[in-house]
XYZ file of C-alpha atoms in Angstrom:
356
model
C 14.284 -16.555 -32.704
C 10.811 -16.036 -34.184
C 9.418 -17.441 -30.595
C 11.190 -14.635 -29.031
C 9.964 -12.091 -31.640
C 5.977 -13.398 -31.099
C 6.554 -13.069 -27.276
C 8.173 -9.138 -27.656
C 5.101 -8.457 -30.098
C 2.858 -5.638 -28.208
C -0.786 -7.840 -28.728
C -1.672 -8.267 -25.415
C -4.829 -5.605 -23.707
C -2.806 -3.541 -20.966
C -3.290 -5.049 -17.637
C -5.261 -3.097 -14.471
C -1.430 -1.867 -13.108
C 0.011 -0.638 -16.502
C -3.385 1.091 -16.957
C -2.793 3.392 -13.572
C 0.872 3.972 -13.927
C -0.102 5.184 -17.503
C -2.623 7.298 -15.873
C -0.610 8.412 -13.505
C 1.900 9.686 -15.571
C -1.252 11.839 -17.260
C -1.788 9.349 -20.627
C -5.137 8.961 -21.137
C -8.036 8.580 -23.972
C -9.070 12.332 -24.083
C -10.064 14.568 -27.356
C -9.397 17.779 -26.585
C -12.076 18.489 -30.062
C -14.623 17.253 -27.421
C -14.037 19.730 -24.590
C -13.089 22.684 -27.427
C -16.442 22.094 -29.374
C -18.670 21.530 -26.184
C -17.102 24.558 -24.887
C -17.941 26.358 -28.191
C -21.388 25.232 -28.679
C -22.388 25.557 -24.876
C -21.349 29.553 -25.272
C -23.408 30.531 -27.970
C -26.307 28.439 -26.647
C -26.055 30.533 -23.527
C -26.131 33.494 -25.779
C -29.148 32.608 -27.358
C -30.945 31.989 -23.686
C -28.902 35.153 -22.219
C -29.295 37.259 -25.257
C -31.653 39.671 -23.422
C -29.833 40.501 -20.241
C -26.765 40.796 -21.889
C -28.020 43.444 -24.162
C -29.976 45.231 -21.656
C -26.914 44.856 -19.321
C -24.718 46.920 -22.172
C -27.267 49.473 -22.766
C -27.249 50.263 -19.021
C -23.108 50.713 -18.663
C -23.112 52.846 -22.177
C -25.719 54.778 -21.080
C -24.465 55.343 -17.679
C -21.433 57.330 -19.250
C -23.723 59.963 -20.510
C -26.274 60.527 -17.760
C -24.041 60.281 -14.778
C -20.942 60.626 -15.617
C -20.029 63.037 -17.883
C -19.615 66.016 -15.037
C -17.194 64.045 -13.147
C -14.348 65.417 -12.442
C -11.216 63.552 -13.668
C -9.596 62.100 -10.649
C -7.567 59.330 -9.708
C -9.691 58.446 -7.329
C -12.636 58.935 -9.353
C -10.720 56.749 -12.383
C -10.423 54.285 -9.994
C -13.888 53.928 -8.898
C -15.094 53.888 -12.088
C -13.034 51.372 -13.242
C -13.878 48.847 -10.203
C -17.565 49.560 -10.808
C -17.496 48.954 -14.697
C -14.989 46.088 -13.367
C -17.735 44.279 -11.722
C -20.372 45.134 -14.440
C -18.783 43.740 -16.819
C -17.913 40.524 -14.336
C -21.645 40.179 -13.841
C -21.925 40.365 -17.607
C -20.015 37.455 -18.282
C -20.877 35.369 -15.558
C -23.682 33.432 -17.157
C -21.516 32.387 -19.957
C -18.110 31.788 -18.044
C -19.916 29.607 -15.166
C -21.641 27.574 -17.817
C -18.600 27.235 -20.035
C -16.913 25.887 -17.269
C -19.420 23.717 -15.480
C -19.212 22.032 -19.541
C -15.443 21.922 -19.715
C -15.639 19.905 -16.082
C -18.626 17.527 -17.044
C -16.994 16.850 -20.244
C -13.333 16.530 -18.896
C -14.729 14.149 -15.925
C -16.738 12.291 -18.686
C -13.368 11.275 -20.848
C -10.947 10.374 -17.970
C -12.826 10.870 -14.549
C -10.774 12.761 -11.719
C -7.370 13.297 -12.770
C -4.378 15.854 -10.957
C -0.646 15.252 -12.361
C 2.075 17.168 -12.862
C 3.837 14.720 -14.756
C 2.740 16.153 -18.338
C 4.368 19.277 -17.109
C 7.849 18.265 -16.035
C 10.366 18.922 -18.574
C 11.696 15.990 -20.615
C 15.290 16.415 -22.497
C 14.219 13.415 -25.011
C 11.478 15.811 -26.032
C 14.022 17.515 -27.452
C 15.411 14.861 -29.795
C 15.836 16.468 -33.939
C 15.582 12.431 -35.165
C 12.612 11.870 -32.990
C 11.060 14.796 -33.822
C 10.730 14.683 -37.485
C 9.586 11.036 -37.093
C 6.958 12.987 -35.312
C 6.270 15.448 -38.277
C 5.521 11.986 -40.300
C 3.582 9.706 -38.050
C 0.002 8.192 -38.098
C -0.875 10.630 -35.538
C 0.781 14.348 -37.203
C -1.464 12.545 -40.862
C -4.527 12.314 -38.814
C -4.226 15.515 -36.832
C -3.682 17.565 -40.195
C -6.758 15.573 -41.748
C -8.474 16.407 -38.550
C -7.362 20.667 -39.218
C -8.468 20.042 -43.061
C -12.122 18.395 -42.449
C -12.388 21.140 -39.231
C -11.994 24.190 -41.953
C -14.234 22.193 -44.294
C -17.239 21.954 -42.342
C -16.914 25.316 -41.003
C -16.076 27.038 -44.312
C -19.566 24.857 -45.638
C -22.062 25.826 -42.968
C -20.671 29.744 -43.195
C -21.275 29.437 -47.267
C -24.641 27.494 -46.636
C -25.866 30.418 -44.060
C -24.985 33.295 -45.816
C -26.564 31.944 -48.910
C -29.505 30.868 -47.342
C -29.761 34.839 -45.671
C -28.670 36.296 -49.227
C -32.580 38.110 -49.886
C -31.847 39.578 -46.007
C -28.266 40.270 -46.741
C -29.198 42.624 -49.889
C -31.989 45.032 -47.842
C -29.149 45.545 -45.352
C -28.737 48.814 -47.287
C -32.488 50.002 -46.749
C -32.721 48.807 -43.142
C -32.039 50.714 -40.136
C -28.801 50.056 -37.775
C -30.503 48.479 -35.351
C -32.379 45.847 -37.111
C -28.177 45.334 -39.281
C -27.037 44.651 -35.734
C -30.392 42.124 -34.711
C -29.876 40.370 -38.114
C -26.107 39.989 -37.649
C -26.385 38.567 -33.870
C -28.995 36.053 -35.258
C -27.213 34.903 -38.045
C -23.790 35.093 -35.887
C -25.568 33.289 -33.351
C -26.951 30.250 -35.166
C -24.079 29.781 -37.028
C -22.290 29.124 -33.926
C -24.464 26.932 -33.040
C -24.490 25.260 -36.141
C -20.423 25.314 -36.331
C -20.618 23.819 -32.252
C -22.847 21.096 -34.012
C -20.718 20.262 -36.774
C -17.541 19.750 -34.630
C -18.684 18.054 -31.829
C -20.104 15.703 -33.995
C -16.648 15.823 -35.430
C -14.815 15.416 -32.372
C -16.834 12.568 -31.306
C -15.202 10.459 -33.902
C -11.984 12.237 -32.575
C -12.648 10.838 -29.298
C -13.049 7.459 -30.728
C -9.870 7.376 -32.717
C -8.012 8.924 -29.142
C -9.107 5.894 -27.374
C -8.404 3.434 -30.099
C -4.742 5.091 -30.257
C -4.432 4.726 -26.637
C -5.144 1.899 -26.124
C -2.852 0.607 -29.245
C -0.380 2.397 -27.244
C -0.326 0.764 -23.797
C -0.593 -2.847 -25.462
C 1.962 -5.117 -23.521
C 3.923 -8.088 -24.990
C 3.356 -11.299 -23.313
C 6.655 -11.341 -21.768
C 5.808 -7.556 -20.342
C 3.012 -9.399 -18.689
C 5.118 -12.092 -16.900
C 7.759 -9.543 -16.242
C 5.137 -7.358 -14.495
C 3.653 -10.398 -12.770
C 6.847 -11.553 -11.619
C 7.707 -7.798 -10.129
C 4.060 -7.844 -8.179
C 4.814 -11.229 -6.675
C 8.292 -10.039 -5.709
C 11.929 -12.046 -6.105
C 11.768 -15.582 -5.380
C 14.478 -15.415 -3.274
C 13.361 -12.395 -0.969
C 10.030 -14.243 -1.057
C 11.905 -17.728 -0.305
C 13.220 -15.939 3.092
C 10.383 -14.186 4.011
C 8.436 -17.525 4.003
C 11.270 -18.796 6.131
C 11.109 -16.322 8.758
C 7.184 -16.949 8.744
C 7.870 -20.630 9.316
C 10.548 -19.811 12.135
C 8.146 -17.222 13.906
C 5.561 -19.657 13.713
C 7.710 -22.354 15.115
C 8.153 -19.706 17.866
C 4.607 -19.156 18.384
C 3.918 -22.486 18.544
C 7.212 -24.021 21.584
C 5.854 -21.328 23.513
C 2.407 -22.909 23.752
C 4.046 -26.304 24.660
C 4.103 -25.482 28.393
C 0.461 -24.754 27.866
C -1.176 -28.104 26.661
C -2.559 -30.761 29.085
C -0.816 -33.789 27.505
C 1.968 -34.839 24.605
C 0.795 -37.992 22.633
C 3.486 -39.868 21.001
C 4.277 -42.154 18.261
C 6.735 -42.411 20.560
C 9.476 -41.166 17.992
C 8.478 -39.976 14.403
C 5.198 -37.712 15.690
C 4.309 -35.664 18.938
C 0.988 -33.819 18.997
C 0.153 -31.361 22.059
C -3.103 -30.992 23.367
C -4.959 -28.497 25.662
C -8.657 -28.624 26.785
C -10.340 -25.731 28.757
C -13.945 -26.861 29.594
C -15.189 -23.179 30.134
C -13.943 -21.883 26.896
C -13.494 -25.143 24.356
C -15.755 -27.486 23.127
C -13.584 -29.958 22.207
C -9.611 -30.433 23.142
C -7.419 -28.184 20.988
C -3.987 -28.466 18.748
C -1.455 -26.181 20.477
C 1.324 -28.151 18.847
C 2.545 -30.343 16.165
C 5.621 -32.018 14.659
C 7.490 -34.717 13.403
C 10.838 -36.516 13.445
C 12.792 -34.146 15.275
C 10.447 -31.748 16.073
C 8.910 -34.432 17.533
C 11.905 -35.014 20.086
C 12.019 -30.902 20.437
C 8.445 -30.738 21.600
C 9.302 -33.659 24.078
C 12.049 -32.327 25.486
C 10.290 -28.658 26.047
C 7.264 -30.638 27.398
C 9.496 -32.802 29.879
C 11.451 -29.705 31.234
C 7.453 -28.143 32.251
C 6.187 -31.252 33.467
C 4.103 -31.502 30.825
C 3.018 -35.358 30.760
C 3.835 -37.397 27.774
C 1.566 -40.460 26.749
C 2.537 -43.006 23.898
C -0.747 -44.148 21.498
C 0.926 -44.426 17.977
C -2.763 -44.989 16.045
C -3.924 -41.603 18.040
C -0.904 -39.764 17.302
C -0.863 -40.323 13.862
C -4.297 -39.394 13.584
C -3.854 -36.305 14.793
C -0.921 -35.427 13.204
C -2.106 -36.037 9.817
C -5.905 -34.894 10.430
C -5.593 -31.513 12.082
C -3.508 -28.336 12.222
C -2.369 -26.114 15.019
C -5.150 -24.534 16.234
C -8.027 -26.890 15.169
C -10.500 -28.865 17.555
C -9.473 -32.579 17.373
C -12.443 -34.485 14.752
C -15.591 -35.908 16.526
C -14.548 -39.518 15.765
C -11.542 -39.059 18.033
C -13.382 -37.580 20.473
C -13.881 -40.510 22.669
C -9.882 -41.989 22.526
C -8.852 -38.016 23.152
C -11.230 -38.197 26.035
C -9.761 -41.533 27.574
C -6.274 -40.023 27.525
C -6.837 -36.766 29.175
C -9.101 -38.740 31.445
C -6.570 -40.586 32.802
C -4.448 -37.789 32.496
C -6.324 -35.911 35.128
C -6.543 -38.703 37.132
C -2.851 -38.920 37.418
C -2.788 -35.303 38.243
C -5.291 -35.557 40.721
C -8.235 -33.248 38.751
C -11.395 -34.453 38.450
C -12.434 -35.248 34.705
């Protein structure tokens, strides 16, 4: 009993197979804190280095209101142009920070789990719906460390808003005194570093997020050592569908190999228990070749195919079970039979009137 409890015991590292079917099915080590404060940190950064056009870019489309277009006439056409130019101002406004946003969420996506397109996350799954399971859920590892996660997340940004503001207090007080265009520099620069500073502090954050994901993963997909022999034995197939696909291979082969019998030059005998065919082509062998093989009966069957061709049988029982025992269909007979191969098929030819 405690045998069988060791071997159902998940300790085993998933195997190459479980791996991809997990990974097909869309389970994978990814921190979606990673992508989230990349994402975050890689917009403001592109603020900072985009700052200018952007502004200038805003100035331009307010401005445009009250030079050109305040003696428009109110059309629907004209509404409609406007809109479709402002449209693709505002497009060209955003560009810098959407295409870098997402060339980030790609590299950072591809970084965690590589290329990756299922649509098994998204198909819908009645256990999901489960009350029991779900407030298991509510009190797992996981829900404890995702709420931690939310807790130290509000922490470190509620501490690096407190730790800016105080640190910009002296600014913060001549607000009163200064014009409004040097309020709204001061509040993109302090808006902007701190969101840079927040983007800092989480992805630092979700780093150790990341770590924990693939830890948990990879707790998850553990297999039990009978999971491994179960999977091993459903890779290598059922014996018995393996058992009869061997024996066709040995009856095919068996085919293969009577229908070379009519083929071979000579049939050396034991005379009984082992027949051995051989064939030698001086323009394409260098040595005589193994068309056939067998023993007992196969022996007699190979005999009897070779007597209805006229294939001519000679009895040498040290030669044929030489050959028998030292080669395979196929091969070249070994150098050190050579010379009592060559003495048969000599006299072979002779017999058939060839010249050797």
């Amino acid at each position: 009993m405690d045998l069988q409890l060791f071997a159902g015991e998940k300790t085993e590292k998933a195997t190459p197979k479980k791996r991809q079917e997990t990974r097909k099915k869309g389970q994978v080590a990814k921190s979606m804190e990673l992508s989230g404060a990349s994402i975050l940190l890689a917009a403001f950064i592109c603020l900072i280095f985009f700052g200018g056009y952007i502004q200038n870019h805003l100035v331009r489309l307010f401005t445009d209101v009250f030079i050109n277009r305040l003696e428009m006439a109110v059309t629907t056409d004209n509404v409609v142009m406007l809109l479709g130019e402002y449209g693709i101002q505002i497009l060209i406004l955003v560009a810098p920070i959407f295409i870098s946003v997402l060339v980030i969420a790609i590299i950072v996506n591809y970084m965690q789990v590589g290329f990756l397109l299922t649509g098994e996350p998204l198909k819908m799954k009645l256990n999901k719906l489960d009350p029991i399971k779900g407030f298991k859920n509510i009190f797992s590892l996981r829900s404890l460390v995702e709420f931690s996660k939310s807790i130290l997340k509000l922490a470190i940004i509620g501490y690096l808003v407190y730790t800016s503001l105080w640190s910009a207090k002296e600014d913060l007080s001549k607000l009163a005194t200064t014009s409004p265009g040097q309020i709204l520099h001061f509040t993109a620069d302090v808006t902007l570093w701190l969101g840079i500073r927040i983007g800092a502090g989480l992805l630092v954050l979700a780093v150790f997020d990341y770590m924990y994901q693939k830890y948990d993963y990879e707790k998850n997909i553990r297999m039990s050592k009978q999971d491994i022999k179960d999977e091993y034995k459903k890779m290598e197939g059922d014996p018995l569908i393996k058992g009869k696909i061997r024996e066709r291979q040995r009856r095919m082969a068996l085919q293969r190999m009577m229908q070379e019998i009519p083929k071979a030059d000579v049939i050396i005998t034991n005379p009984t228990h082992f027949a051995v065919a051989l064939k030698y082509d001086g323009s394409s062998m260098e040595a005589p070749q193994v068309l056939a093989k067998g023993q007992d009966y196969m022996a007699l069957k190979i005999k009897e195919i070779a007597k209805n061709h006229g294939v001519m049988t000679m009895e040498n029982k040290p030669l044929a079970r030489a050959l028998f025992q030292r080669t395979e269909i196929g091969d070249a007979i070994p150098g050190d039979l050579f010379q009592a191969v060559a003495e048969v098929l000599a006299y072979v030819y002779k017999l058939k009137g060839k010249a050797n």
